[in-house]
mmCIF file of C-alpha atoms in Angstrom:
data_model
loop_
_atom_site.group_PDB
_atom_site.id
_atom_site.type_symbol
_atom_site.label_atom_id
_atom_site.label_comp_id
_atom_site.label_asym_id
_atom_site.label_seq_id
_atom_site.Cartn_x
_atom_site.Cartn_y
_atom_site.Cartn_z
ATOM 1 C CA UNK U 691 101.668 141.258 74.234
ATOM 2 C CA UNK U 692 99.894 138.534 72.155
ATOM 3 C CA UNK U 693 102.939 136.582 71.425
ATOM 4 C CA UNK U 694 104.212 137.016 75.251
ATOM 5 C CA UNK U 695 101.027 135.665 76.527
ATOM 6 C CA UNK U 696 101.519 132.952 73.706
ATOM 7 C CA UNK U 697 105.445 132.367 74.768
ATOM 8 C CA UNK U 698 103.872 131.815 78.499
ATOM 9 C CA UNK U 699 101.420 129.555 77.686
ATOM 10 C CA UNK U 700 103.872 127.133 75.795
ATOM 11 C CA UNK U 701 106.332 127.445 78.918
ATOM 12 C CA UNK U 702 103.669 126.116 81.360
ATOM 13 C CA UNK U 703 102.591 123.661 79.291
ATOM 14 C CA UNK U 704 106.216 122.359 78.908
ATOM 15 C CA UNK U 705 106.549 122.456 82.317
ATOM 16 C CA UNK U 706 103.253 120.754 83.316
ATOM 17 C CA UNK U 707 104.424 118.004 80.527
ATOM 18 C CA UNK U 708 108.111 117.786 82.407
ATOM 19 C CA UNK U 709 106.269 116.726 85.599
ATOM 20 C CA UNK U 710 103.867 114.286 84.012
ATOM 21 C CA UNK U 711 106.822 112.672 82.187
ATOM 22 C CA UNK U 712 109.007 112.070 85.398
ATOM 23 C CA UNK U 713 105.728 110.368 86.705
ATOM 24 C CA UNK U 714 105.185 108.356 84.047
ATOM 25 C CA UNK U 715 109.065 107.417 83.886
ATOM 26 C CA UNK U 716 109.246 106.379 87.346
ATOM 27 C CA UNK U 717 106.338 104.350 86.881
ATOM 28 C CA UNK U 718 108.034 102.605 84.032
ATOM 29 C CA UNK U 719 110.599 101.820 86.644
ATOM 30 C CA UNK U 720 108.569 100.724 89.069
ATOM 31 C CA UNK U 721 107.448 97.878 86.674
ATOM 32 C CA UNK U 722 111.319 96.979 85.476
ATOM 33 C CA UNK U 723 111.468 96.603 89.546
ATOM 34 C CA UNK U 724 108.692 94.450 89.365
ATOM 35 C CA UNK U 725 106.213 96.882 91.963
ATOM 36 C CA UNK U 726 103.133 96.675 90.325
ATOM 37 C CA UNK U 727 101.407 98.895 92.858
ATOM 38 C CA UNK U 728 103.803 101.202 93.182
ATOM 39 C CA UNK U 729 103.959 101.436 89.447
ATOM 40 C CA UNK U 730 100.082 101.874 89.058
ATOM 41 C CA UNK U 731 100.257 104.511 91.528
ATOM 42 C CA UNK U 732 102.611 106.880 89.822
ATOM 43 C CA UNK U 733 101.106 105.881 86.632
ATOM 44 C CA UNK U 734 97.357 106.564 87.314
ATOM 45 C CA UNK U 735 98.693 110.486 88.901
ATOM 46 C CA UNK U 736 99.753 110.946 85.493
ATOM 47 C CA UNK U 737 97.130 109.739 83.887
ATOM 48 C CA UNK U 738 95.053 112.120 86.349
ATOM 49 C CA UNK U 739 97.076 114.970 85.341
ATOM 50 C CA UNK U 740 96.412 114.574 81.500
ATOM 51 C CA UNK U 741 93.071 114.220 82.265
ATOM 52 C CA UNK U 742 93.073 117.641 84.534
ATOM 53 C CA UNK U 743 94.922 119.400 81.564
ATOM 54 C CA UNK U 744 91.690 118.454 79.164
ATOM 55 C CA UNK U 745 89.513 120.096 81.523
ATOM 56 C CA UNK U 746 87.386 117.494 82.012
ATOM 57 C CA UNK U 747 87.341 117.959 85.713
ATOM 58 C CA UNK U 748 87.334 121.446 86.002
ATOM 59 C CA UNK U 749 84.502 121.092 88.037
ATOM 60 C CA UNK U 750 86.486 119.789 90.810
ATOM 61 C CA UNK U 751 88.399 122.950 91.075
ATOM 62 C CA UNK U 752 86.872 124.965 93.012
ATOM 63 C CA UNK U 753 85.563 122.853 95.667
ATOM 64 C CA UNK U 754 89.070 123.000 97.577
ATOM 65 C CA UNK U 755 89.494 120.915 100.482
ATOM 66 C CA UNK U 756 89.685 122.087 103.729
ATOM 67 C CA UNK U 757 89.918 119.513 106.428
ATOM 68 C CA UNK U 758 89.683 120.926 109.993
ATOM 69 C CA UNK U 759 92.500 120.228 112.546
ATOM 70 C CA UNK U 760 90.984 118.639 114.662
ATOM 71 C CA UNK U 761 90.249 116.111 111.507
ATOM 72 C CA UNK U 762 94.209 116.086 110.561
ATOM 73 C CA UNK U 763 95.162 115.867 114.046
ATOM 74 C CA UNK U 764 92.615 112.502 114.296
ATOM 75 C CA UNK U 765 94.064 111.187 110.816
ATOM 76 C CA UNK U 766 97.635 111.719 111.793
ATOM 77 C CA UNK U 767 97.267 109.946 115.275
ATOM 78 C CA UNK U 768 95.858 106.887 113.483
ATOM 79 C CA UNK U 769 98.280 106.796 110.884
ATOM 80 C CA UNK U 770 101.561 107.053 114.091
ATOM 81 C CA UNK U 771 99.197 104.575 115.758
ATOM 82 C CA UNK U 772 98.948 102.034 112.849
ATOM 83 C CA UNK U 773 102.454 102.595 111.308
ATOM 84 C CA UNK U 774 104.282 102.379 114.686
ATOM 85 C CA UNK U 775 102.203 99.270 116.628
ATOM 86 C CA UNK U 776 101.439 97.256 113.384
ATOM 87 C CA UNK U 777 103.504 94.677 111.737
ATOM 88 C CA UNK U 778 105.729 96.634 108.895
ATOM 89 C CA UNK U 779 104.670 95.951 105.415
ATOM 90 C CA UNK U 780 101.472 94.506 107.415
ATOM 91 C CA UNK U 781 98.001 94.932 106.038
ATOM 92 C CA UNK U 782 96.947 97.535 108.575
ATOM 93 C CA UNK U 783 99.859 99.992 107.167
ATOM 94 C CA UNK U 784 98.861 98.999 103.840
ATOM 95 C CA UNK U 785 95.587 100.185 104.166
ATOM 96 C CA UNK U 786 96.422 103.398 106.385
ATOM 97 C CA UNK U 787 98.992 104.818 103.376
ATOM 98 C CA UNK U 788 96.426 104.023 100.733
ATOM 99 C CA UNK U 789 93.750 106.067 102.503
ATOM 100 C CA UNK U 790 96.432 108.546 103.570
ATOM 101 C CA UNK U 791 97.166 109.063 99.925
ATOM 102 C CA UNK U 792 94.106 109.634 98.639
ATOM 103 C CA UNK U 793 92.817 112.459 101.212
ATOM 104 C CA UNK U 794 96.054 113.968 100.407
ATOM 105 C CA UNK U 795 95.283 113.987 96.566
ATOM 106 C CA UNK U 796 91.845 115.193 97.501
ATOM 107 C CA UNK U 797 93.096 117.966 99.264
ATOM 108 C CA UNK U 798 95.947 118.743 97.057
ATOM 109 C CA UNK U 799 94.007 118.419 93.407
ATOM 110 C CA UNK U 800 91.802 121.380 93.644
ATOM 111 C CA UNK U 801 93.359 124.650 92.834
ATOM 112 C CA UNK U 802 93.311 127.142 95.666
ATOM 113 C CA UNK U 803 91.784 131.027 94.780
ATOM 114 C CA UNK U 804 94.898 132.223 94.765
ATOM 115 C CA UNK U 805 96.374 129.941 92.182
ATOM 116 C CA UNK U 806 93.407 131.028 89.739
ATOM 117 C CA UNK U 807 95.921 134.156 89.090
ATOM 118 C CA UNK U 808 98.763 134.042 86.645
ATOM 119 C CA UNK U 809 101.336 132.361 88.474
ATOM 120 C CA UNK U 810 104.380 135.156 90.072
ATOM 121 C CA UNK U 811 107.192 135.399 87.438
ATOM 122 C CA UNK U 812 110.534 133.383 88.569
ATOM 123 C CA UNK U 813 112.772 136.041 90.147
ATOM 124 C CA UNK U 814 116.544 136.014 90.151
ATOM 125 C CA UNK U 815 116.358 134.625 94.058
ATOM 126 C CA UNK U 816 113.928 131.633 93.066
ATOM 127 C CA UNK U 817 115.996 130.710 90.429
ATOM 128 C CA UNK U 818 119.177 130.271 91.817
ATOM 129 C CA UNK U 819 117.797 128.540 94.663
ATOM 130 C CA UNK U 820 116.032 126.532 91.777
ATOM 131 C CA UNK U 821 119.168 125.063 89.729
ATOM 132 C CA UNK U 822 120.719 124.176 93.180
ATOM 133 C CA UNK U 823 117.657 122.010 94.362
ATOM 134 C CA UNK U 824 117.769 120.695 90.866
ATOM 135 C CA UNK U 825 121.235 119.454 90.762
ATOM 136 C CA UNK U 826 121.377 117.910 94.252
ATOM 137 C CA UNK U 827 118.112 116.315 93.225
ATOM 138 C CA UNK U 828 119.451 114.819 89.918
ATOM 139 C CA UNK U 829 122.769 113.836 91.501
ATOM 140 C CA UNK U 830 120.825 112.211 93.766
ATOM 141 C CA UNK U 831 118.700 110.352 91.764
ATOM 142 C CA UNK U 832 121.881 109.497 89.870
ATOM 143 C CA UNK U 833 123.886 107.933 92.540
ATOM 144 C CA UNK U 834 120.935 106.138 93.352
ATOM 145 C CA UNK U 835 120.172 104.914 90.141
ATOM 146 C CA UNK U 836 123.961 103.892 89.680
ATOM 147 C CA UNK U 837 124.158 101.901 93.430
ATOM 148 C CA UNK U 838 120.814 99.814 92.225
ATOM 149 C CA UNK U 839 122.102 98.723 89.269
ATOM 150 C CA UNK U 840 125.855 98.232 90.303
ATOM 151 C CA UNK U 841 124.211 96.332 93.608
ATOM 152 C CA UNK U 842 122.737 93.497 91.626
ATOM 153 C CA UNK U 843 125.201 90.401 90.983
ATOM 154 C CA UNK U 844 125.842 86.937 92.791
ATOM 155 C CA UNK U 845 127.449 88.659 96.146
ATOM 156 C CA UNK U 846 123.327 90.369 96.759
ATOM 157 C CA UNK U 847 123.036 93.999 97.303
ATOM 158 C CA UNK U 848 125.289 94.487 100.299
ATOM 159 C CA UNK U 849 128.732 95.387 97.979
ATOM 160 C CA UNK U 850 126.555 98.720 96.678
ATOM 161 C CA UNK U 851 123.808 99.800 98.931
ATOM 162 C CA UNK U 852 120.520 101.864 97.222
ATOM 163 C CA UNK U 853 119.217 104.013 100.148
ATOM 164 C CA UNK U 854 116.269 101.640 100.411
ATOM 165 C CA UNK U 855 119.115 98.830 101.674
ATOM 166 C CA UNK U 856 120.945 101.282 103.992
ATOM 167 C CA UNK U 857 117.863 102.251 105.388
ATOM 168 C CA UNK U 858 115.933 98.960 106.113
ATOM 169 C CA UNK U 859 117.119 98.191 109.196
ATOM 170 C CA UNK U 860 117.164 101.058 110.483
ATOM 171 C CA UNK U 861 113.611 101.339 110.115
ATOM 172 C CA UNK U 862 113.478 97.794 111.794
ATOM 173 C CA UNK U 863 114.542 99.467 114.641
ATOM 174 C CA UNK U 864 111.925 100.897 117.068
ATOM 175 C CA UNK U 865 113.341 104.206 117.592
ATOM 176 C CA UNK U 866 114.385 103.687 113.577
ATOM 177 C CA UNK U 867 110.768 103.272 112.698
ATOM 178 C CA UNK U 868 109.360 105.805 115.060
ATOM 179 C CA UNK U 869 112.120 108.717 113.330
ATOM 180 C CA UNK U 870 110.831 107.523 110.034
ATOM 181 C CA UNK U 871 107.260 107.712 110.470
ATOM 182 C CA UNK U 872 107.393 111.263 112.217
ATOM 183 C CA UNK U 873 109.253 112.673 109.256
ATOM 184 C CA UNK U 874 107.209 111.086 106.620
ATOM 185 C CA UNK U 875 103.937 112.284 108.572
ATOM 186 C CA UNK U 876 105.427 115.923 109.381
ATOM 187 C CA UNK U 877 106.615 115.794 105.466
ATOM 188 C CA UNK U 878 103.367 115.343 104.025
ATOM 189 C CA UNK U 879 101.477 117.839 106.583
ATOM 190 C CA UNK U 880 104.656 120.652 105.201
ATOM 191 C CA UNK U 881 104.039 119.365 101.709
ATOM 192 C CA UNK U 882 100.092 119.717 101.432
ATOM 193 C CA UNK U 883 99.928 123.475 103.160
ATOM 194 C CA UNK U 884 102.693 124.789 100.570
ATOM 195 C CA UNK U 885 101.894 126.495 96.974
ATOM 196 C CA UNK U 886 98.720 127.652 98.752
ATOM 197 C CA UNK U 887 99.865 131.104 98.748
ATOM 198 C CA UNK U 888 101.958 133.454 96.456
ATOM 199 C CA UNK U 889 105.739 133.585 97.244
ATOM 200 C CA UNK H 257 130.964 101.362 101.716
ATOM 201 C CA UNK H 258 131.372 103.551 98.930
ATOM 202 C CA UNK H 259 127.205 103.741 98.874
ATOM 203 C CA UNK H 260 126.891 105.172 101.929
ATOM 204 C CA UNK H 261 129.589 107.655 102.123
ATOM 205 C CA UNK H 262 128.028 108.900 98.828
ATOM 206 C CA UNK H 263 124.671 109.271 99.956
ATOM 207 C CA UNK H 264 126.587 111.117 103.162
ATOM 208 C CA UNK H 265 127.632 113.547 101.218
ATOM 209 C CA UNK H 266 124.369 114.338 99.446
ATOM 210 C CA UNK H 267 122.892 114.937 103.117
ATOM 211 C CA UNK H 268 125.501 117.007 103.546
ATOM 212 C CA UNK H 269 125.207 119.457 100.718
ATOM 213 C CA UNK H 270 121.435 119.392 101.481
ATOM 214 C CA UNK H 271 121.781 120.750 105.321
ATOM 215 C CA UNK H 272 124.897 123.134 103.831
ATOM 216 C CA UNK H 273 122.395 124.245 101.021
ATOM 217 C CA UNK H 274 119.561 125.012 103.381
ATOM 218 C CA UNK H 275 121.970 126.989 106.145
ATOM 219 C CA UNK H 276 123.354 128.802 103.031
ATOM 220 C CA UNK H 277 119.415 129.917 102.105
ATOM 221 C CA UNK H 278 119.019 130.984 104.939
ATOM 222 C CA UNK H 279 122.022 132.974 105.016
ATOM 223 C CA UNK H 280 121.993 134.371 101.709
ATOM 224 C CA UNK H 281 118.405 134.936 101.700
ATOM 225 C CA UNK H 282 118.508 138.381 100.009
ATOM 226 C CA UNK H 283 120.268 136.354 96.782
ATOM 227 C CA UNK H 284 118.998 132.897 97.482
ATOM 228 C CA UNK H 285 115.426 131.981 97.735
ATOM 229 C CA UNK H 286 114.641 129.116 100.892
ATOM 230 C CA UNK H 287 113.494 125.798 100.109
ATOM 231 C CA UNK H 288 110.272 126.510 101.462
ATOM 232 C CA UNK H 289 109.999 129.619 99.064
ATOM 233 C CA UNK H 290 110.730 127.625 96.439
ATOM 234 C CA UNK H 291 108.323 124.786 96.776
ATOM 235 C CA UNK H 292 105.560 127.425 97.416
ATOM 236 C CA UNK H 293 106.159 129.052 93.873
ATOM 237 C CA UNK H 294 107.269 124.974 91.924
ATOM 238 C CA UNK H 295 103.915 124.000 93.979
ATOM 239 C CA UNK H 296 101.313 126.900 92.768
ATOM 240 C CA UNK H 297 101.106 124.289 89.933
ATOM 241 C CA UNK H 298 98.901 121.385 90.194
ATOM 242 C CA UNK H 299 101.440 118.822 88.150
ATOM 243 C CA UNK H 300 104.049 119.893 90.486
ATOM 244 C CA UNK H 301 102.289 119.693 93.801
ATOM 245 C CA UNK H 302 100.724 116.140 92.596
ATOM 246 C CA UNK H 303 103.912 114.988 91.601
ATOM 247 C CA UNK H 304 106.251 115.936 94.958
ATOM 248 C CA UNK H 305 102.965 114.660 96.954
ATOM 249 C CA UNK H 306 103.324 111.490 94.783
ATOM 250 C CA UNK H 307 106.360 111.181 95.525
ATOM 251 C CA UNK H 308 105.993 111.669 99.436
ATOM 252 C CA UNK H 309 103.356 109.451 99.184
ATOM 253 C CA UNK H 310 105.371 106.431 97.731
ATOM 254 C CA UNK H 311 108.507 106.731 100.034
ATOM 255 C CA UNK H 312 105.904 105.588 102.844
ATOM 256 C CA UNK H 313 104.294 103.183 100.406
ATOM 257 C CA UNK H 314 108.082 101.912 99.992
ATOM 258 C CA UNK H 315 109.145 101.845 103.371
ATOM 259 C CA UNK H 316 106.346 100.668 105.638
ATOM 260 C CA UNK H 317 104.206 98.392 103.633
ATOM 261 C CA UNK H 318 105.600 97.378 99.966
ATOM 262 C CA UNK H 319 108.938 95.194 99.769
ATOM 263 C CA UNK H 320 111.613 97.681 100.907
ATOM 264 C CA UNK H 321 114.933 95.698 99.216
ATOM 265 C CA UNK H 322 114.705 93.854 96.031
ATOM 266 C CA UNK H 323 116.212 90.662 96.198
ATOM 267 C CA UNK H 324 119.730 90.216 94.113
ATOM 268 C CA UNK H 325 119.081 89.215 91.097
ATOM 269 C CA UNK H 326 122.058 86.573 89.803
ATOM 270 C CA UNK H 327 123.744 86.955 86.553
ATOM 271 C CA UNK H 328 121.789 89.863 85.841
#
C-alpha cells in the first residue's frame, strides 16, 4: 500500500512537472518571437506553480473564489464592450485582458473542497478520450510550429500561413472580431467552472 | 494554400472527435469530462487558463503577425 501511495505520488508530481515545463517552453518561445510580455506571462505562471508546489502559499488555498453573477455578468459586458468598440491592440484592450487574466488566476489558483480528495483514478473512458485530445493537440501544435518557421523568407509570411496570419483579418472584420471575442469570453467562463467537481 | 487546408483538417477531426464522444460515450469520455478530471489539478487548470488567456492577449492587443524576417 506504501509503495502504491509512493508510485502515486511520483506520477502527480511528473505530471504537475509536464505542465510547468510546456509553460516554461512556450515562454522560451515567446522570447525567440521576440514577445516579451507574452513571454513573462507564461513564464511568471510557472514560476507561480513551483512556488505553489513548495507550499509556500498554501494559505491561499482555501479561500476559493467565488465571484457572484451578477459580478461576471458586469466583468464580461465590459470586457465585449472594450474589446469590440476599442481600437484592436489599443490600450483599453490591453488593460481589459490584463485585468481579465488576473481575476481568472484568482479564481482559478485556489483549490476547490472537492479537489482536497485524492484525485478519481483515470478510467478506461478518460483515457481514450485522453490520447485522442493529445494527438490532435500535438499535431496541431506541430503544423503550426512547421507553417511559422517554413513562413519566414524574402516572399513574407503569405506562402505558409501560422493560424495567427489566417486569422488576422478576419478578426479585422467587425462581425470577425465580434465571433472572436464571444468565443474567447464564453471559453474562459467554460474553462474557469470546469475541474470544480469530480468526473 | 497548403496552411490553411491543413489547419482545415485539424478543425475537422476536432468537430468529428467531439460528435464521436458524444456518440460513443459509454467507451469514450467527452471533452468536457475530460477537462474536468486534467483540470482537478492546479498546474493543469493554470496552464489551459494560461493558455486561454494568451490567445486574447495575442489576438486583440499584442502584435498578431510577426513580420518576415529576410534571410532568416
Amino acid at each position: 500500500m506504501q509503495v502504491t501511495g509512493t508510485r502515486r505520488t511520483v506520477r502527480v508530481r511528473l505530471t504537475i512537472a509536464a505542465w510547468i515545463t510546456i509553460l516554461i517552453l512556450t515562454g522560451a518561445f515567446q522570447f525567440y518571437r521576440a514577445a516579451v510580455p507574452d513571454a513573462i506571462a507564461f513564464l511568471a505562471m510557472a514560476a507561480a506553480l513551483v512556488v505553489g508546489e513548495t507550499g509556500l502559499l498554501r494559505r491561499f488555498d482555501r479561500r476559493p473564489w467565488h465571484l457572484r453573477r451578477l459580478v461576471v455578468g458586469a466583468l464580461l459586458a465590459v470586457d465585449a464592450v472594450v474589446l469590440l468598440f476599442t481600437p484592436r491592440h489599443g490600450f483599453a484592450d490591453g488593460i481589459a485582458i490584463a485585468v481579465s487574466g488576473v481575476l481568472v488566476f484568482l479564481v482559478a489558483w485556489p483549490n476547490h473542497p472537492t479537489q482536497d480528495h485524492p484525485l478519481p483514478p483515470w478510467t478506461p473512458r478518460l483515457t481514450r478520450a485522453a490520447i485522442a485530445w493529445a494527438i490532435l493537440g500535438i499535431a496541431f501544435c506541430i503544423w503550426e510550429l512547421a507553417m511559422y518557421f517554413l513562413g519566414y523568407g524574402a516572399e513574407g509570411r503569405t506562402e505558409y500561413p501560422a493560424l495567427s496570419d489566417i486569422l488576422d483579418p478576419v478578426l479585422n472584420n467587425p462581425v470577425g472580431r465580434f465571433v472572436g471575442v464571444a468565443a474567447w469570453l464564453a471559453g474562459g467562463i467554460a474553462l474557469t467552472r470546469r475541474g470544480r467537481t469530480a468526473p | 494554400m497548403i496552411g490553411t487546408i491543413g489547419f482545415a483538417i485539424e478543425g475537422i477531426a476536432i468537430v468529428a472527435l467531439v460528435l464521436w464522444s458524444y456518440r460513443e460515450q459509454h467507451r469514450f469520455a467527452t471533452f468536457g469530462e475530460l477537462l474536468d478530471r486534467v483540470m482537478s489539478t492546479r498546474a493543469a487548470r493554470i496552464c489551459i487558463l494560461t493558455f486561454w488567456w494568451w490567445l486574447g492577449w495575442h489576438f486583440f492587443v499584442a502584435q498578431t503577425v510577426d513580420p518576415a524576417i529576410v534571410g532568416r
